[in-house]
Amino acid sequence: NDNVFDNKIPTGNGGATSLSYKVRIDGKQHFMKLLRPELQDDLRNRTLFYKEYEIGSSISNSHVAKYERICEDKDGLYILMEYIYGSTVEEILVTDKSYFTNEQNLWKFLLQLLEGIKCFHRRGIAYLDFSPNNIMLTQVGNNVKIVDLGFCFNNAYGYTAGTTPQFAPPEIGNINDIDERSDIYAIGRLMQYIREKSGARYSRDFDRIARRCLNEKKEQALLRQEYIKKFRQGMENTLSNVYIMDENGNKRKVEKKK
């Protein structure tokens, strides 16, 4: 490790296994996730840190936080990620409920979230932790950023550190039952949570999609090869008059599917 921090400021957003800091290296801000001191010698937690970095660094998508490097110094093992200026969904639901009462904002959010999650599924990874504290909207453009991959599941490791119970799919207790459909259920719970917290009244399209996501019987869920296509198409049909930002910051219209 040869990182020299110009500054290191606690953010107060740490979790059960980590502490978090805003650090600056050569003038550039980064988010630092440090394994808690009492866990630095725990093999399982160290392995989970390496697993998170391995998954994060393999994904390149504008809606997923960039994992830059994993390092170890006198304070222990830590991960460096891009620093994102913005607010979590939970923070927005407290400070600016009106944002999600606008249904066009909700559909834009869900489309971008799905675009990010699709990158996980293509690599055989289930995200599993759709807590509103793990999803941010950027300060410029209100674009989705998925920021914490600590609870992801993939075949290489065969286990997960856990999940946020309120947003967990019903099959979370049996690792053999987890797949990409588990994330679709969790997205439905997040949709439900946003409506409850914002007090919004949405269209019938919202209720239809949310019910479809929240089907607890996986064998009745969307077919494994078809759910992404159908889920996206359902949203895009609803979004015929909505403009969203592309990766270059330009507005583009979401055209209705034929």
CSV table of C-alpha atoms in Angstrom, one decimal:
chain,number,residue,atom,x,y,z
A,1,ASN,CA,0.0,0.0,0.0
A,2,ASP,CA,1.4,3.4,-1.0
A,3,ASN,CA,-1.7,5.6,-0.5
A,4,VAL,CA,-1.0,8.9,1.2
A,5,PHE,CA,-4.2,10.6,2.4
A,6,ASP,CA,-4.4,14.4,2.2
A,7,ASN,CA,-7.3,14.1,4.6
A,8,LYS,CA,-9.4,11.4,6.2
A,9,ILE,CA,-12.9,12.3,7.5
A,10,PRO,CA,-15.4,9.9,9.1
A,11,THR,CA,-18.7,9.9,7.3
A,12,GLY,CA,-20.8,8.2,9.9
A,13,ASN,CA,-22.2,5.7,7.4
A,14,GLY,CA,-20.4,2.6,8.6
A,15,GLY,CA,-22.0,-0.8,9.0
A,16,ALA,CA,-21.8,-3.7,11.3
A,17,THR,CA,-18.4,-4.9,9.9
A,18,SER,CA,-16.9,-1.6,8.6
A,19,LEU,CA,-16.1,2.0,9.2
A,20,SER,CA,-16.4,4.6,6.5
A,21,TYR,CA,-14.4,7.7,5.6
A,22,LYS,CA,-14.1,10.4,3.0
A,23,VAL,CA,-10.5,10.5,1.9
A,24,ARG,CA,-8.5,12.6,-0.5
A,25,ILE,CA,-5.6,11.3,-2.5
A,26,ASP,CA,-3.7,13.6,-4.8
A,27,GLY,CA,-6.6,16.0,-4.7
A,28,LYS,CA,-9.3,13.5,-5.6
A,29,GLN,CA,-12.0,12.4,-3.2
A,30,HIS,CA,-12.7,8.7,-2.5
A,31,PHE,CA,-15.0,6.7,-0.3
A,32,MET,CA,-13.0,4.4,2.1
A,33,LYS,CA,-14.6,1.3,3.6
A,34,LEU,CA,-12.3,0.0,6.5
A,35,LEU,CA,-12.9,-3.4,8.1
A,36,ARG,CA,-13.5,-2.8,11.8
A,37,PRO,CA,-10.4,-3.2,14.0
A,38,GLU,CA,-11.9,-6.1,16.0
A,39,LEU,CA,-12.5,-8.0,12.7
A,40,GLN,CA,-9.2,-7.4,11.0
A,41,ASP,CA,-7.9,-10.9,12.0
A,42,ASP,CA,-11.2,-12.7,11.3
A,43,LEU,CA,-10.7,-14.8,8.2
A,44,ARG,CA,-14.4,-14.9,7.2
A,45,ASN,CA,-14.8,-11.1,7.3
A,46,ARG,CA,-11.5,-10.6,5.5
A,47,THR,CA,-12.7,-13.0,2.8
A,48,LEU,CA,-16.0,-11.1,2.5
A,49,PHE,CA,-14.1,-7.9,2.0
A,50,TYR,CA,-12.1,-9.4,-0.8
A,51,LYS,CA,-15.2,-10.9,-2.3
A,52,GLU,CA,-16.9,-7.5,-2.3
A,53,TYR,CA,-14.0,-5.9,-4.0
A,54,GLU,CA,-13.7,-8.7,-6.6
A,55,ILE,CA,-17.4,-8.3,-7.5
A,56,GLY,CA,-17.3,-4.5,-7.5
A,57,SER,CA,-14.2,-4.2,-9.6
A,58,SER,CA,-15.6,-6.6,-12.2
A,59,ILE,CA,-18.6,-4.4,-12.9
A,60,SER,CA,-18.5,-1.3,-15.1
A,61,ASN,CA,-21.8,0.5,-15.2
A,62,SER,CA,-22.7,4.2,-14.7
A,63,HIS,CA,-25.3,3.2,-12.1
A,64,VAL,CA,-22.9,1.2,-9.9
A,65,ALA,CA,-20.2,2.8,-7.7
A,66,LYS,CA,-16.7,2.2,-9.0
A,67,TYR,CA,-14.5,-0.1,-6.9
A,68,GLU,CA,-11.0,1.2,-7.4
A,69,ARG,CA,-8.6,-0.8,-5.2
A,70,ILE,CA,-8.2,-2.9,-2.0
A,71,CYS,CA,-5.3,-2.1,0.3
A,72,GLU,CA,-3.9,-2.7,3.8
A,73,ASP,CA,-1.9,-0.3,6.0
A,74,LYS,CA,-1.3,0.1,9.7
A,75,ASP,CA,-5.1,0.6,10.3
A,76,GLY,CA,-6.0,-2.6,8.5
A,77,LEU,CA,-7.7,-3.8,5.4
A,78,TYR,CA,-9.8,-1.3,3.4
A,79,ILE,CA,-11.5,-0.7,0.0
A,80,LEU,CA,-11.4,2.5,-1.9
A,81,MET,CA,-14.4,3.5,-4.1
A,82,GLU,CA,-15.4,6.5,-6.0
A,83,TYR,CA,-16.9,9.3,-3.9
A,84,ILE,CA,-20.4,10.1,-4.9
A,85,TYR,CA,-21.9,13.5,-4.2
A,86,GLY,CA,-25.6,13.0,-3.6
A,87,SER,CA,-28.2,11.5,-1.2
A,88,THR,CA,-29.5,8.1,-0.4
A,89,VAL,CA,-33.1,7.2,-1.2
A,90,GLU,CA,-33.7,7.0,2.5
A,91,GLU,CA,-32.4,10.6,2.9
A,92,ILE,CA,-34.5,11.9,0.0
A,93,LEU,CA,-37.7,10.3,1.5
A,94,VAL,CA,-37.0,12.3,4.7
A,95,THR,CA,-35.8,15.6,3.3
A,96,ASP,CA,-37.7,15.8,-0.1
A,97,LYS,CA,-40.7,13.5,-0.3
A,98,SER,CA,-42.0,15.4,-3.2
A,99,TYR,CA,-39.3,14.0,-5.4
A,100,PHE,CA,-40.9,10.5,-5.4
A,101,THR,CA,-44.5,11.8,-5.5
A,102,ASN,CA,-43.7,12.7,-9.1
A,103,GLU,CA,-44.3,9.4,-10.9
A,104,GLN,CA,-41.9,10.3,-13.8
A,105,ASN,CA,-39.1,10.5,-11.2
A,106,LEU,CA,-40.0,7.1,-9.9
A,107,TRP,CA,-40.0,5.4,-13.3
A,108,LYS,CA,-36.7,7.0,-14.2
A,109,PHE,CA,-35.2,5.8,-10.8
A,110,LEU,CA,-36.5,2.2,-11.4
A,111,LEU,CA,-35.3,2.0,-15.0
A,112,GLN,CA,-31.8,3.1,-14.0
A,113,LEU,CA,-31.8,0.8,-11.0
A,114,LEU,CA,-32.7,-2.1,-13.3
A,115,GLU,CA,-30.1,-1.1,-15.8
A,116,GLY,CA,-27.5,-1.4,-13.0
A,117,ILE,CA,-28.8,-4.7,-11.6
A,118,LYS,CA,-28.8,-6.3,-15.1
A,119,CYS,CA,-25.0,-6.0,-15.0
A,120,PHE,CA,-24.9,-8.2,-11.9
A,121,HIS,CA,-27.2,-10.8,-13.3
A,122,ARG,CA,-25.2,-11.1,-16.5
A,123,ARG,CA,-22.2,-12.1,-14.3
A,124,GLY,CA,-24.1,-14.6,-12.2
A,125,ILE,CA,-24.4,-12.3,-9.2
A,126,ALA,CA,-27.5,-11.5,-7.1
A,127,TYR,CA,-27.4,-8.2,-5.3
A,128,LEU,CA,-29.8,-9.0,-2.5
A,129,ASP,CA,-29.6,-5.8,-0.5
A,130,PHE,CA,-32.0,-3.2,-1.9
A,131,SER,CA,-32.0,-1.1,1.3
A,132,PRO,CA,-32.8,2.6,0.5
A,133,ASN,CA,-29.6,3.3,2.3
A,134,ASN,CA,-27.6,1.4,-0.4
A,135,ILE,CA,-28.9,3.3,-3.4
A,136,MET,CA,-28.1,7.0,-4.0
A,137,LEU,CA,-29.2,9.7,-6.4
A,138,THR,CA,-26.4,11.9,-7.6
A,139,GLN,CA,-26.4,15.6,-6.8
A,140,VAL,CA,-26.2,16.4,-10.5
A,141,GLY,CA,-28.9,14.7,-12.6
A,142,ASN,CA,-30.5,12.6,-9.9
A,143,ASN,CA,-29.0,9.5,-11.4
A,144,VAL,CA,-29.0,6.1,-9.6
A,145,LYS,CA,-25.8,4.8,-8.0
A,146,ILE,CA,-25.7,1.5,-6.2
A,147,VAL,CA,-23.1,1.9,-3.5
A,148,ASP,CA,-22.7,-1.2,-1.3
A,149,LEU,CA,-22.0,-4.7,-2.7
A,150,GLY,CA,-21.2,-6.3,0.6
A,151,PHE,CA,-24.1,-8.7,0.7
A,152,CYS,CA,-23.9,-9.9,-3.0
A,153,PHE,CA,-24.1,-13.6,-3.7
A,154,ASN,CA,-22.2,-15.3,-6.5
A,155,ASN,CA,-21.4,-18.9,-7.3
A,156,ALA,CA,-17.7,-18.6,-6.7
A,157,TYR,CA,-18.2,-18.0,-3.0
A,158,GLY,CA,-21.6,-19.7,-2.4
A,159,TYR,CA,-22.6,-17.6,0.7
A,160,THR,CA,-23.5,-14.1,1.6
A,161,ALA,CA,-22.8,-11.9,4.6
A,162,GLY,CA,-26.5,-11.3,5.0
A,163,THR,CA,-29.2,-8.9,3.9
A,164,THR,CA,-31.6,-6.1,5.1
A,165,PRO,CA,-34.5,-8.2,6.4
A,166,GLN,CA,-37.2,-5.6,5.4
A,167,PHE,CA,-36.2,-5.9,1.7
A,168,ALA,CA,-35.2,-9.6,1.6
A,169,PRO,CA,-36.9,-12.1,-0.6
A,170,PRO,CA,-38.7,-15.0,1.1
A,171,GLU,CA,-36.1,-17.6,-0.1
A,172,ILE,CA,-33.2,-15.8,1.6
A,173,GLY,CA,-32.9,-18.4,4.3
A,174,ASN,CA,-32.0,-21.1,1.7
A,175,ILE,CA,-28.9,-20.3,-0.3
A,176,ASN,CA,-29.8,-22.9,-2.9
A,177,ASP,CA,-33.0,-21.0,-3.8
A,178,ILE,CA,-31.3,-17.6,-4.5
A,179,ASP,CA,-31.1,-16.4,-8.1
A,180,GLU,CA,-31.8,-13.3,-10.1
A,181,ARG,CA,-35.5,-13.5,-9.4
A,182,SER,CA,-34.7,-12.8,-5.7
A,183,ASP,CA,-33.6,-9.3,-6.7
A,184,ILE,CA,-36.9,-8.7,-8.6
A,185,TYR,CA,-38.8,-9.5,-5.5
A,186,ALA,CA,-36.6,-7.1,-3.5
A,187,ILE,CA,-37.2,-4.3,-6.1
A,188,GLY,CA,-40.9,-4.8,-5.6
A,189,ARG,CA,-40.4,-4.3,-1.8
A,190,LEU,CA,-38.4,-1.1,-2.5
A,191,MET,CA,-41.2,0.2,-4.8
A,192,GLN,CA,-43.7,-0.5,-2.0
A,193,TYR,CA,-41.5,1.2,0.6
A,194,ILE,CA,-41.0,4.4,-1.5
A,195,ARG,CA,-44.8,4.7,-2.0
A,196,GLU,CA,-45.5,4.2,1.7
A,197,LYS,CA,-42.8,6.7,2.8
A,198,SER,CA,-43.6,9.4,0.2
A,199,GLY,CA,-47.4,9.0,0.5
A,200,ALA,CA,-47.6,9.1,-3.3
A,201,ARG,CA,-50.5,8.0,-5.4
A,202,TYR,CA,-49.2,6.2,-8.5
A,203,SER,CA,-50.9,4.8,-11.6
A,204,ARG,CA,-52.3,1.3,-12.0
A,205,ASP,CA,-49.0,0.4,-13.9
A,206,PHE,CA,-47.1,0.9,-10.6
A,207,ASP,CA,-49.4,-1.5,-8.7
A,208,ARG,CA,-49.3,-4.1,-11.6
A,209,ILE,CA,-45.5,-4.2,-11.7
A,210,ALA,CA,-45.1,-4.2,-7.9
A,211,ARG,CA,-47.5,-7.1,-7.5
A,212,ARG,CA,-45.7,-9.0,-10.2
A,213,CYS,CA,-42.4,-8.5,-8.5
A,214,LEU,CA,-43.7,-9.4,-5.1
A,215,ASN,CA,-45.0,-12.9,-6.1
A,216,GLU,CA,-43.6,-15.0,-3.3
A,217,LYS,CA,-43.9,-18.3,-5.3
A,218,LYS,CA,-40.8,-18.3,-7.5
A,219,GLU,CA,-42.2,-21.0,-9.7
A,220,GLN,CA,-45.0,-18.5,-10.6
A,221,ALA,CA,-42.6,-15.6,-11.1
A,222,LEU,CA,-41.5,-14.4,-14.5
A,223,LEU,CA,-39.5,-17.0,-16.5
A,224,ARG,CA,-35.8,-16.8,-15.8
A,225,GLN,CA,-34.9,-15.9,-19.5
A,226,GLU,CA,-37.8,-13.5,-19.9
A,227,TYR,CA,-38.2,-11.4,-16.8
A,228,ILE,CA,-35.7,-8.7,-17.6
A,229,LYS,CA,-37.2,-8.1,-21.0
A,230,LYS,CA,-40.8,-8.1,-19.8
A,231,PHE,CA,-40.1,-6.0,-16.7
A,232,ARG,CA,-38.2,-3.4,-18.7
A,233,GLN,CA,-40.8,-3.3,-21.4
A,234,GLY,CA,-43.6,-2.8,-18.9
A,235,MET,CA,-41.8,0.2,-17.5
A,236,GLU,CA,-40.8,1.6,-20.8
A,237,ASN,CA,-44.4,1.4,-22.1
A,238,THR,CA,-45.3,3.5,-19.1
A,239,LEU,CA,-42.5,6.0,-19.8
A,240,SER,CA,-43.5,7.0,-23.3
A,241,ASN,CA,-43.3,10.7,-22.5
A,242,VAL,CA,-40.4,10.7,-20.1
A,243,TYR,CA,-36.9,12.0,-20.8
A,244,ILE,CA,-33.9,10.5,-19.0
A,245,MET,CA,-30.2,11.4,-18.9
A,246,ASP,CA,-27.8,9.2,-20.8
A,247,GLU,CA,-24.2,8.5,-19.7
A,248,ASN,CA,-23.0,11.7,-21.5
A,249,GLY,CA,-25.5,13.9,-19.6
A,250,ASN,CA,-27.8,14.4,-22.6
A,251,LYS,CA,-31.5,13.9,-22.5
A,252,ARG,CA,-33.0,11.1,-24.5
A,253,LYS,CA,-36.6,10.0,-24.9
A,254,VAL,CA,-37.6,6.6,-23.7
A,255,GLU,CA,-39.6,5.4,-26.7
A,256,LYS,CA,-42.6,3.2,-26.3
A,257,LYS,CA,-42.0,-0.4,-27.3
A,258,LYS,CA,-44.0,-1.6,-30.3
